[in-house]
Coordinates of C-alpha atoms in Angstrom, one line a residue:
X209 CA -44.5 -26.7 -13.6
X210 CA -40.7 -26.2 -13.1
X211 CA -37.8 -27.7 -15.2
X212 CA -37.9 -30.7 -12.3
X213 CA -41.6 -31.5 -12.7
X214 CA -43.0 -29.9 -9.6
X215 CA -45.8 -27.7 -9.7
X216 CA -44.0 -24.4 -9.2
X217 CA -45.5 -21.8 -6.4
X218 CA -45.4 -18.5 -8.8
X219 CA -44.8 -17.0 -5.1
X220 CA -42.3 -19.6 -3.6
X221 CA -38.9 -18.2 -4.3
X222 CA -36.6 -20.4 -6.4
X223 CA -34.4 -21.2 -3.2
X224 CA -37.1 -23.0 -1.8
X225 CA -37.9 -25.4 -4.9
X226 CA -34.4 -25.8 -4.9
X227 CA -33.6 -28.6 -2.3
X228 CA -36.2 -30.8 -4.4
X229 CA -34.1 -30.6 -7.9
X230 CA -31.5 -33.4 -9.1
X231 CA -27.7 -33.0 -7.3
X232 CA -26.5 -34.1 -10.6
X233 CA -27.6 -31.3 -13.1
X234 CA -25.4 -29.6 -14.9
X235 CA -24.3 -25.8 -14.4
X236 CA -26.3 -25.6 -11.3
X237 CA -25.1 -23.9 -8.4
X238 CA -25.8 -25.5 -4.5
X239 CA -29.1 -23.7 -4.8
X240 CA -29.8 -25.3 -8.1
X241 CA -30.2 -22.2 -10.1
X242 CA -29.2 -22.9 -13.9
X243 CA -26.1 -20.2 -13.8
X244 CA -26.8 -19.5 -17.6
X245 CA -29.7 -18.1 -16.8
X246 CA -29.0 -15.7 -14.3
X247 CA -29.5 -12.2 -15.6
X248 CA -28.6 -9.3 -13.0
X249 CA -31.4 -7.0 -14.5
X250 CA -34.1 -9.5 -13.5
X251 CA -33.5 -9.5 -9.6
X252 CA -36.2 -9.1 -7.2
X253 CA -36.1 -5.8 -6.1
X254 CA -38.9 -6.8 -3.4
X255 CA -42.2 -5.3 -2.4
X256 CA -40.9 -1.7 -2.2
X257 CA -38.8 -2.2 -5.0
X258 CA -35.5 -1.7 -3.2
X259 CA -32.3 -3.3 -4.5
X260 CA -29.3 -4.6 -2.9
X261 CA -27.0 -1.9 -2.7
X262 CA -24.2 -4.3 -1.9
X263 CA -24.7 -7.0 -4.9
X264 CA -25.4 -4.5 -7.4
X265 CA -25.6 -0.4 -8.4
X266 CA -22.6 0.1 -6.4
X267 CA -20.5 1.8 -9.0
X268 CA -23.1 3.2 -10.9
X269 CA -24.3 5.9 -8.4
X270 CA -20.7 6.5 -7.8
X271 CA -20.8 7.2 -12.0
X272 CA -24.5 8.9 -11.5
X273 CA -23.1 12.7 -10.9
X274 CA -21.0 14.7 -13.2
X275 CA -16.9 14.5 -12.7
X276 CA -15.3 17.7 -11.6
X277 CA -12.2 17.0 -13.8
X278 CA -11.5 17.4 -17.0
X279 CA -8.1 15.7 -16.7
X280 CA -6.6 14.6 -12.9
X281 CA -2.9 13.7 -14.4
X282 CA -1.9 17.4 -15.1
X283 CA -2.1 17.4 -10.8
X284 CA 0.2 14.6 -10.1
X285 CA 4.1 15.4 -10.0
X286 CA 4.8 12.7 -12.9
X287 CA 3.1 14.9 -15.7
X288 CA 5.7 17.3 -17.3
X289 CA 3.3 20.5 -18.3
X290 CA 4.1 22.2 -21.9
X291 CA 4.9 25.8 -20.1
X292 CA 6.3 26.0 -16.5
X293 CA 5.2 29.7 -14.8
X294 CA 8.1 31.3 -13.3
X295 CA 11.4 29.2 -14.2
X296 CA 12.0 30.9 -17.4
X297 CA 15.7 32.0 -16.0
X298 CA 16.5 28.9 -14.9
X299 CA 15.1 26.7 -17.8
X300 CA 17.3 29.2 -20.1
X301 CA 20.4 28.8 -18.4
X302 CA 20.1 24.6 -18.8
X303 CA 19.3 25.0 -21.9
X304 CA 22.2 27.4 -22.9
X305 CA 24.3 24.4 -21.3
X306 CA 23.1 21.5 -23.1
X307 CA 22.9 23.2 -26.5
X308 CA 26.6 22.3 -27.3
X309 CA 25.7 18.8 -27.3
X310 CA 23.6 20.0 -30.7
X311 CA 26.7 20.8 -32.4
X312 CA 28.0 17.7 -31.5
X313 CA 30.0 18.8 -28.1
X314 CA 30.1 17.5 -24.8
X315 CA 28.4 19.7 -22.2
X316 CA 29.2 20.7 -19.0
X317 CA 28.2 19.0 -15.9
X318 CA 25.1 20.4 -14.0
X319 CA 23.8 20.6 -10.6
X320 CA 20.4 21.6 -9.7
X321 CA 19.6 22.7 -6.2
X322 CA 16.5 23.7 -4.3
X323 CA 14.3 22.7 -1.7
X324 CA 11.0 20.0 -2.6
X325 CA 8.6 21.2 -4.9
X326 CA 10.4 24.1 -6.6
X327 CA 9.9 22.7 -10.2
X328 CA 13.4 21.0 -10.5
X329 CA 12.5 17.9 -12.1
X330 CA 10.0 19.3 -14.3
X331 CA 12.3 22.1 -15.1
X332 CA 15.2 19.2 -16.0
X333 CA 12.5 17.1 -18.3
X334 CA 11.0 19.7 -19.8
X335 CA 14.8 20.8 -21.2
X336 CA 15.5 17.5 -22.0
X337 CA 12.7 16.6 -23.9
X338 CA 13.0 19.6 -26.1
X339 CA 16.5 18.6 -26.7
X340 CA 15.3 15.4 -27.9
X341 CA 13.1 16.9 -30.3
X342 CA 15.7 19.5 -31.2
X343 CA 18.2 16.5 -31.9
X344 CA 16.0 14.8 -34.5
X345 CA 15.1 17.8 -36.1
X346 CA 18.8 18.3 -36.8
X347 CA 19.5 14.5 -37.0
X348 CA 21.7 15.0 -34.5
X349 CA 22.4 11.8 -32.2
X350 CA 22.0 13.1 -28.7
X351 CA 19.7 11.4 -26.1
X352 CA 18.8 11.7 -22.5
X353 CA 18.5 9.1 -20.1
X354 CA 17.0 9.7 -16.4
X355 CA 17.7 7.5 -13.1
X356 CA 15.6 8.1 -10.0
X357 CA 18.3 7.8 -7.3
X358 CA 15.9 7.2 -4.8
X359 CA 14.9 4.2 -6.2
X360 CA 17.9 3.4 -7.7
X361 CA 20.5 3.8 -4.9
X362 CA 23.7 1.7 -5.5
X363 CA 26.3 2.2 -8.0
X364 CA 25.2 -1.5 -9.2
X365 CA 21.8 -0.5 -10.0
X366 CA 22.6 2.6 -11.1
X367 CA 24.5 1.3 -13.7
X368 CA 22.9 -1.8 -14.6
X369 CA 19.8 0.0 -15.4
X370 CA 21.9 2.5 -17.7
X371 CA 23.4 -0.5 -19.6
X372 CA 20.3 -2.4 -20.4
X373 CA 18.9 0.7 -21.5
X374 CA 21.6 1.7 -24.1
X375 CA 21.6 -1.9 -24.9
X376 CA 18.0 -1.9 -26.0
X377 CA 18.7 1.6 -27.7
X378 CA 21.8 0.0 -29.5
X379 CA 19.8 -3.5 -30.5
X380 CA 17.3 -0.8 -31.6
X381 CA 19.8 0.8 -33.9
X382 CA 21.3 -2.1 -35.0
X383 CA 18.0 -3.6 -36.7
X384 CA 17.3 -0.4 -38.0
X385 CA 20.7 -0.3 -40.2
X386 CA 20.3 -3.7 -41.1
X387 CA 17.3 -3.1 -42.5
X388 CA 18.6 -0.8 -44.6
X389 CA 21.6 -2.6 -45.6
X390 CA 18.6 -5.5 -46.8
X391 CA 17.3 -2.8 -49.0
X392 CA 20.2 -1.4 -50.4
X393 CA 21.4 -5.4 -50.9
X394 CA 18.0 -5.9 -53.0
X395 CA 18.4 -3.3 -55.1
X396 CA 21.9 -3.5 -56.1
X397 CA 21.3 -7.4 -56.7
X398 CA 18.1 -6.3 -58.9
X399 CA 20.0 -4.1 -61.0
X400 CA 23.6 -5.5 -61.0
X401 CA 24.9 -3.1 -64.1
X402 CA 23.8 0.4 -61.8
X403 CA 25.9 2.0 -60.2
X404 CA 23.6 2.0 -57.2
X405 CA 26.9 1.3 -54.9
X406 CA 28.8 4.4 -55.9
X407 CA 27.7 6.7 -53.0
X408 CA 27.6 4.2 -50.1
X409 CA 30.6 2.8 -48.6
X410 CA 29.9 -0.1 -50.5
X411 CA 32.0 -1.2 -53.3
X412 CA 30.2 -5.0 -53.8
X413 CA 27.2 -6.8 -52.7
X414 CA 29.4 -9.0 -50.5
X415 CA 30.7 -6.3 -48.8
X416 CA 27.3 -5.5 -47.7
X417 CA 26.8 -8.7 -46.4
X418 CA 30.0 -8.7 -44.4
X419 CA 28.6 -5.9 -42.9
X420 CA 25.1 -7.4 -42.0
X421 CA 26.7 -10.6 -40.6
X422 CA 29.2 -8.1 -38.3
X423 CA 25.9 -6.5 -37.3
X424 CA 24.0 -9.5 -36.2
X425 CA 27.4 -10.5 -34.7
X426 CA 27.1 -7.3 -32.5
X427 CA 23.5 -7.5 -31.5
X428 CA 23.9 -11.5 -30.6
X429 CA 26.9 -9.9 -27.9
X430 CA 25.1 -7.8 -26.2
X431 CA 23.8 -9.1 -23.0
X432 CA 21.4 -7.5 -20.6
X433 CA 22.9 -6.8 -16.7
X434 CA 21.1 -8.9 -14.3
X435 CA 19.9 -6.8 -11.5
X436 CA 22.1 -9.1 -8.9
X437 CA 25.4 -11.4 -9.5
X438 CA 27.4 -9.8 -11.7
X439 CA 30.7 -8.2 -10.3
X440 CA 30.7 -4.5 -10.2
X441 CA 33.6 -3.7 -12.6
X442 CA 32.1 -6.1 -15.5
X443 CA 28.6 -4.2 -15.0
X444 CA 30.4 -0.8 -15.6
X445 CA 32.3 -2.4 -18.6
X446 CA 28.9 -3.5 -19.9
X447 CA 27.7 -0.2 -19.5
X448 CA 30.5 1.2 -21.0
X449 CA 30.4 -0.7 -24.5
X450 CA 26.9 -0.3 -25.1
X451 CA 27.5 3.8 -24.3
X452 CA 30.4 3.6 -26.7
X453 CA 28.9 1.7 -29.9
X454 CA 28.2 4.3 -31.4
X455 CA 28.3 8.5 -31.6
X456 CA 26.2 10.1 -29.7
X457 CA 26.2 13.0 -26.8
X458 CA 24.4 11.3 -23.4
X459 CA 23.0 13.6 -20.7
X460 CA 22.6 11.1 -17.9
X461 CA 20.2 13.0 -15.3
X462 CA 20.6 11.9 -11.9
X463 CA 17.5 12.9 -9.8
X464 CA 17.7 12.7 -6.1
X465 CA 21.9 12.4 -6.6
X466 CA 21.9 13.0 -2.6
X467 CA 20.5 9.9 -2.0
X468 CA 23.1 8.0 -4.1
X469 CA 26.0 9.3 -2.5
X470 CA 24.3 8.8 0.8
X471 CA 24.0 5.2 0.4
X472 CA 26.5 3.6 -2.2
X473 CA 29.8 7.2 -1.4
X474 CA 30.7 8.9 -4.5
X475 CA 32.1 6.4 -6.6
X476 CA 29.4 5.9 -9.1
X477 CA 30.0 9.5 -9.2
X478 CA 34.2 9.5 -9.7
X479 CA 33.6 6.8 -12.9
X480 CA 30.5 8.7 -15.2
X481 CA 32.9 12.1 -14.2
X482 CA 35.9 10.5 -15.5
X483 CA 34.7 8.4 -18.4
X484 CA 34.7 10.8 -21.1
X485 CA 38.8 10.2 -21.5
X486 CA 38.1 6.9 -22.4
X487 CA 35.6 7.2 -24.7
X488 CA 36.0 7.1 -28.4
X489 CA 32.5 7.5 -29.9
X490 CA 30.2 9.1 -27.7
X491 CA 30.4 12.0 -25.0
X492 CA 28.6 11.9 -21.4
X493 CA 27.5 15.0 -19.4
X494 CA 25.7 14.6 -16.4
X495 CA 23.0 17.1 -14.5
X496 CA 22.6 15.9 -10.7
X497 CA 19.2 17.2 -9.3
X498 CA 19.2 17.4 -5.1
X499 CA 17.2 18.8 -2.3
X500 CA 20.3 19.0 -0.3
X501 CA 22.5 21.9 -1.1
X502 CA 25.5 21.1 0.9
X503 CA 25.9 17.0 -0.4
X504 CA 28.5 17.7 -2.4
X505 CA 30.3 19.0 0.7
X506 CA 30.8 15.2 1.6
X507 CA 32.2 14.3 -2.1
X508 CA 35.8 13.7 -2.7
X509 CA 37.5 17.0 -4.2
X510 CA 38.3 15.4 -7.7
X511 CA 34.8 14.5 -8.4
X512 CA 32.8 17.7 -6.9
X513 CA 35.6 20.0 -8.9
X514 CA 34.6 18.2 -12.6
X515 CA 30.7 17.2 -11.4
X516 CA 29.7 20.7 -10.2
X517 CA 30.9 22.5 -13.2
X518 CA 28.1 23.9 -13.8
X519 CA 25.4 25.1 -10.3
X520 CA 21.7 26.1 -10.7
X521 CA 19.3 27.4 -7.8
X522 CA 16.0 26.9 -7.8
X523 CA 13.9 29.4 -5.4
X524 CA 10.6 28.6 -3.1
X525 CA 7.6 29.4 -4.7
X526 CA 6.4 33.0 -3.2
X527 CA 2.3 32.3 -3.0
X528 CA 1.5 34.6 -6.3
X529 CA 3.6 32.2 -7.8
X530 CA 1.6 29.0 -6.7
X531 CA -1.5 30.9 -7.6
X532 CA -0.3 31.5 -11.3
X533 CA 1.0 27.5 -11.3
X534 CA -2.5 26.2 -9.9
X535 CA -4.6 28.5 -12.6
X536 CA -2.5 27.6 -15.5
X537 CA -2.9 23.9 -14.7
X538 CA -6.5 23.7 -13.2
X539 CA -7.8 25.1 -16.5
X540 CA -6.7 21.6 -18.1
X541 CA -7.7 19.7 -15.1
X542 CA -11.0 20.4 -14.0
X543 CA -14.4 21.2 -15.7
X544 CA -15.1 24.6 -16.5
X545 CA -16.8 26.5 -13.3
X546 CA -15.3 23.2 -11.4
X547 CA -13.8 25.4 -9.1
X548 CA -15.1 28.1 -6.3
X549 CA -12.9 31.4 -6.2
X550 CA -11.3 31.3 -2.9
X551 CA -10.6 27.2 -3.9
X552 CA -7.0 28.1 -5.9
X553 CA -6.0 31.5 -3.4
X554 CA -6.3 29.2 -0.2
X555 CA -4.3 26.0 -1.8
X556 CA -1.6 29.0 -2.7
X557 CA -1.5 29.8 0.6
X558 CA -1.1 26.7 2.7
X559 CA 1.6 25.6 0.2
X560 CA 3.4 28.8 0.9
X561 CA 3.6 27.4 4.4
X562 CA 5.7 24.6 3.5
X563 CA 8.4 26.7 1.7
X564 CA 6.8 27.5 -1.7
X565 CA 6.1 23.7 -2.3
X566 CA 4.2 23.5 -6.0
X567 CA 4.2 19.8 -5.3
X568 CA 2.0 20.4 -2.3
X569 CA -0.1 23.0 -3.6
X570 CA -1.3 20.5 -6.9
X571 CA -1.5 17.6 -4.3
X572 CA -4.2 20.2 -1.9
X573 CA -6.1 20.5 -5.2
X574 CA -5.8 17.6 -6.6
X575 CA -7.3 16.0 -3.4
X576 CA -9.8 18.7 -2.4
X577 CA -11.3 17.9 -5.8
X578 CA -11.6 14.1 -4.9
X579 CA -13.2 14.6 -2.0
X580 CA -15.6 16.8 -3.9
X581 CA -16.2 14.1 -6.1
X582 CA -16.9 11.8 -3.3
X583 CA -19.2 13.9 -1.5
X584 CA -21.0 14.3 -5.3
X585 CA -20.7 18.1 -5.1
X586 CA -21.2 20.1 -8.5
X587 CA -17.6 21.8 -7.8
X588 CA -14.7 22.3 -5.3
X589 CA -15.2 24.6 -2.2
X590 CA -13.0 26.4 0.0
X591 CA -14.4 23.6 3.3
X592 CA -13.0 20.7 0.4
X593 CA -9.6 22.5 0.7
X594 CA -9.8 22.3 4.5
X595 CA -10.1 18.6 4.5
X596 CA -7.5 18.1 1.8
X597 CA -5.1 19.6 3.8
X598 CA -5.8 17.4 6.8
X599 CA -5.8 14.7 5.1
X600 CA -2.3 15.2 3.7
X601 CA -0.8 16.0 7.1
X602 CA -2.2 12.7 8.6
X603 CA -1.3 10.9 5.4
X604 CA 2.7 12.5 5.8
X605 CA 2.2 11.4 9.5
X606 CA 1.7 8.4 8.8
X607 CA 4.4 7.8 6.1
X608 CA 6.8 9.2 8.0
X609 CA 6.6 7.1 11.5
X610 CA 5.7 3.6 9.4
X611 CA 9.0 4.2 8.2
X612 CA 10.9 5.0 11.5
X613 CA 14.0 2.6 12.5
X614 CA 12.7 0.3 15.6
X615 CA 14.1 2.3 18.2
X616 CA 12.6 5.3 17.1
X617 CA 9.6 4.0 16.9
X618 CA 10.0 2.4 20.5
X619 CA 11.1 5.9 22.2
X620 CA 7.3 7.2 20.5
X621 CA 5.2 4.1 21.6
X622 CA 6.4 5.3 25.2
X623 CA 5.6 8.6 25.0
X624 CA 2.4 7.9 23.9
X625 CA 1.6 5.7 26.3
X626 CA 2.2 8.6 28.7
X627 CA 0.4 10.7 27.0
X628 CA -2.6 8.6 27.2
X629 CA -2.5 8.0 30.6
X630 CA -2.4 11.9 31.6
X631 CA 0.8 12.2 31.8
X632 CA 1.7 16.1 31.5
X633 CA 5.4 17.7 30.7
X634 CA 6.8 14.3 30.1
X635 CA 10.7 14.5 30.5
X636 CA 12.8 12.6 29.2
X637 CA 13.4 10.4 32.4
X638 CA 10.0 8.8 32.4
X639 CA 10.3 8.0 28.3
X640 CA 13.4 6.3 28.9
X641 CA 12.2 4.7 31.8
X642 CA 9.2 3.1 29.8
X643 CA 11.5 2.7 26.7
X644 CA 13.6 0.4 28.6
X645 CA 10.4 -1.8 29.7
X646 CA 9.5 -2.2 26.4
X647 CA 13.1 -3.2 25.2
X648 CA 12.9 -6.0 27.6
X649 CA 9.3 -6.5 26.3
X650 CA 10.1 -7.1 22.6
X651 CA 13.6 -8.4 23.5
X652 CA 15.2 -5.3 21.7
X653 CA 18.8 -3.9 22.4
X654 CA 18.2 -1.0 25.1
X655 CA 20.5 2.1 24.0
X656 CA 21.8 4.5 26.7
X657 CA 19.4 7.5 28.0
X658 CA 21.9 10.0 26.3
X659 CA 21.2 8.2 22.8
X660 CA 17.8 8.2 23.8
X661 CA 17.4 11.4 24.2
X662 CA 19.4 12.1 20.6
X663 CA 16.2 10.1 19.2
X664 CA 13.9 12.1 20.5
X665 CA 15.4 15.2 19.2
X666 CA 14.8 13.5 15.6
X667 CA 11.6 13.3 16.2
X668 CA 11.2 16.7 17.1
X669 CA 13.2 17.5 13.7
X670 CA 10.6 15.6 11.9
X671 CA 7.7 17.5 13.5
X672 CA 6.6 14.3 15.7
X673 CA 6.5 15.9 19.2
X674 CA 7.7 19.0 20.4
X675 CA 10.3 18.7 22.7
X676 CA 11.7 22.4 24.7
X677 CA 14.6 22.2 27.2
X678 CA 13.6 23.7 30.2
X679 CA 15.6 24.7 33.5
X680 CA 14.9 22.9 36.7
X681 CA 16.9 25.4 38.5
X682 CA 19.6 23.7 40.9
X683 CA 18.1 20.2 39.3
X684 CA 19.8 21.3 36.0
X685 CA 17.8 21.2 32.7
X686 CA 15.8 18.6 31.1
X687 CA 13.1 17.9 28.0
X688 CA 9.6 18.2 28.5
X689 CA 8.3 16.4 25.4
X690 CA 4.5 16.0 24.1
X691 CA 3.2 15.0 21.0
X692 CA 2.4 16.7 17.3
X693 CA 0.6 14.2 15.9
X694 CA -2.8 12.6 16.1
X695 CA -2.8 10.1 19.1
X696 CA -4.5 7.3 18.1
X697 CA -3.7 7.2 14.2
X698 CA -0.1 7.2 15.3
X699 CA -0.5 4.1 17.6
X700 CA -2.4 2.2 15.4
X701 CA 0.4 2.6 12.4
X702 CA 3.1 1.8 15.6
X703 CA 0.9 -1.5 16.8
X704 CA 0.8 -2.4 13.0
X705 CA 4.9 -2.9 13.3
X706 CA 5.3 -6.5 14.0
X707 CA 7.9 -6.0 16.9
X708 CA 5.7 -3.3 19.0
X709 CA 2.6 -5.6 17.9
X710 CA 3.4 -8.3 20.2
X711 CA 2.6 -6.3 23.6
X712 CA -0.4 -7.1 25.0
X713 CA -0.7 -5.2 28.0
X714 CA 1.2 -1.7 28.4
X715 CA -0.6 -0.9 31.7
X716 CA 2.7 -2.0 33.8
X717 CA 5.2 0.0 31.2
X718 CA 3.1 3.4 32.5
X719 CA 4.2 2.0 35.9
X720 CA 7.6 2.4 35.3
X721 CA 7.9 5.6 35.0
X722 CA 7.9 6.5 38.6
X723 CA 11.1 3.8 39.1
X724 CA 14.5 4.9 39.8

């Protein structure tokens, strides 16, 4: 019999004897199976002993085979390796410029140029985190503190993110000495005839407690920098005090410093350039990373002259180069015999492509070595590479047109739309006649066929469609445009736009282009 009193079928499933049991029992679900004694390893698995692959088992034949890597973070642009191939010359000549801040000087401003994936950044941490070290060693007081200025863009940010951090240092500092004003207090008071006081700069025990209640005094002032609502000019004198409590040499590095001036000018710029006259304990050098080597053309005079004291280049990658990068970190990251020969040589060589990018060339392995994984393979092969690299392109394709302004992204819904429909040498006419119809559509300001036609230049610049300006002979000249990218992925990340997601039927925009 079952736990209700009914003679229980041994081949009646417990579903079925369910709708006879008491609503009111405890820990039952609707099916009234006691939930406490459920146990996943007792499941029918049925006459032919299959399981439910969907309720159960899912991640453990994903855990079945052997992992191809040893350790996948040495692949990703975050990880800062112990030895960087190839930038010997140019991690020397930082270092020879941020030594003085060892012996207690200020040093010289630094820009670092070079296109994306050249080891910049890793170059800049690497030096600054054997600075660190070097400091400590020599109890010298010299920190670094790094500002992604993509992320952080605005002079606000910029600097209230620098002041909370120097205010966490300096609350950091401050606990530390009064701790070991407590201890030195202890002492003197358990031996008041020493002369434990004699080499301090403490002539009494009450002296020392002056100085603990200034302490807390200091540490109850200092106020984190909200990330909105505080006027500019009070952030940078927050900043500015917590910089200043105490001696130190700063190196404040400023990656992506392109994109700061871009969007907030140069005046975040003019102030850490200029603050070293007013300070009285501490010294601030700053080392601006950027893709861009002609940013600082838009800078005013004063600040490029005392921020580009100090100019570094950073060269493409050649592909023997790559090759050395990708060995030296794939023997951390994978599994011994984890990789086929040809697997590094190939990932060399489409990275060359793209200027000598290392950051592309550990993204093609790291990848080709997931889908490897995926596919349950015993190692990477050269096919694995193959699909990485497609994969990346569509993924970059993707990126980049999710993130297109709305007219952009209404100028390449129309030429799709040709496209689709057969349309062959599309000129810029016909896009512009469509754009227009979808303008009106989506009730979106239409621009003039001129700016238009500026647009789709930009996306030829970004490698969207390929547009050539061809002669028409007495008709004068005009764009025939078609499309780089993968049709249908492109429209679906368009029609996933909220805007262009409202039209419903695009068959009358095609139409339009033989108007006018």
């Amino acid at each position: 019999m079952d736990e209700t009193g009914n003679d229980a079928d041994p081949n009646t499933p417990d579903r079925e004897s369910s709708e006879e049991t008491d609503d009111d029992q405890p820990d039952r679900d609707n099916f009234g199976t006691d939930l406490d004694d459920v146990v996943l390893d007792d499941i029918d698995t049925g006459e032919d002993g299959a399981t439910d692959e969907a309720s159960r088992g899912l991640f453990d034949d994903l855990l079945s085979g052997e992992p191809i890597f040893e350790n996948k973070e040495v692949l990703r642009p975050s990880y800062t390796p112990h030895k960087l191939p190839h930038r010997e010359e140019q991690i020397n000549n930082i270092a020879t410029i941020l030594v003085s801040a060892l012996r207690g000087d200020t040093p010289s401003n630094i820009l670092i140029y070079g296109k994306t994936g050249t080891g910049k950044t890793a170059s800049a941490k690497f030096v600054s985190e054997e600075l660190e070290t070097t400091s400590q060693k020599y109890e010298v007081p010299c920190m670094v503190e790094y500002i992604n200025c993509e992320v952080t863009d605005t002079q606000y940010r910029v600097l209230a993110q620098l002041a909370n951090k120097f205010i966490e240092q300096n609350r950091t500092y401050i606990g530390d000495r009064i701790e070991e004003l407590d201890t030195l207090r202890e002492r003197a008071t358990s031996n008041p005839d020493g002369d434990l006081l004699a080499e301090t700069d403490f002539a009494t025990v009450d002296e020392i407690d002056a100085e603990i209640e200034r302490l807390e005094a200091d540490r109850a002032e200092f106020e984190e920098v909200p990330m909105t609502g505080w006027p500019t000019d009070r952030v940078y004198s927050s900043f500015f005090d917590a910089v200043d409590y105490h001696e130190r040499v700063v190196v404040i590095m400023l990656d992506e410093i392109d994109k700061l001036v871009e969007k907030s000018g140069d005046d975040t710029l003019y102030n850490l350039s200029r603050m070293n006259s007013e300070l009285e304990r501490s010294r601030v050098s700053i080392m601006g990373i950027s893709n861009d080597l002609k940013f600082t053309d838009f800078l005013d005079p004063r600040v490029k002259s005392s921020l580009g004291e100090e100019e570094i280049v950073f060269p493409p990658y050649d592909a023997t180069q790559l090759r050395d990068i990708l060995d030296h970190r794939s023997d951390v990251a994978f599994k011994s015999d984890a990789l086929t020969d040809d697997v590094i040589p190939l990932c060399a060589a489409f990275a060359a492509q793209e200027h000598g990018d290392a950051r592309r060339a550990l993204d093609l392995l790291r990848t080709a070595g997931e889908l490897a994984e995926r596919d349950q393979t015993d190692c990477v092969e050269e096919d694995h590479v193959r699909q990485a690299q497609e994969k990346i392109e569509l993924d970059r394709v993707v990126e980049v047109v999710r993130t297109l302004p709305t007219q952009s992204k209404i100028v390449l819904f129309a030429i799709i739309l040709l496209e689709k429909n057969g349309v062959h040498n599309i000129n810029t006419g016909e896009v512009f006649n469509i754009y227009k119809r979808l303008c009106e559509e989506i009730d979106a300001d239409v621009l003039t066929q001129r700016r238009v036609t500026d647009l789709i230049s930009e996306l030829d610049m970004l490698g969207i469609v390929n547009a050539v300006v061809v002669s028409k002979g007495r008709y004068g000249r005009t764009k025939e445009i078609s499309l780089s990218v993968p049709i249908d992925e492109t429209e679906a990340v368009l029609l996933s736009d909220s805007r262009l997601g409202d039209i419903e039927d695009v068959q009358p925009f095609v139409q339009a282009r033989f108007d006018n």
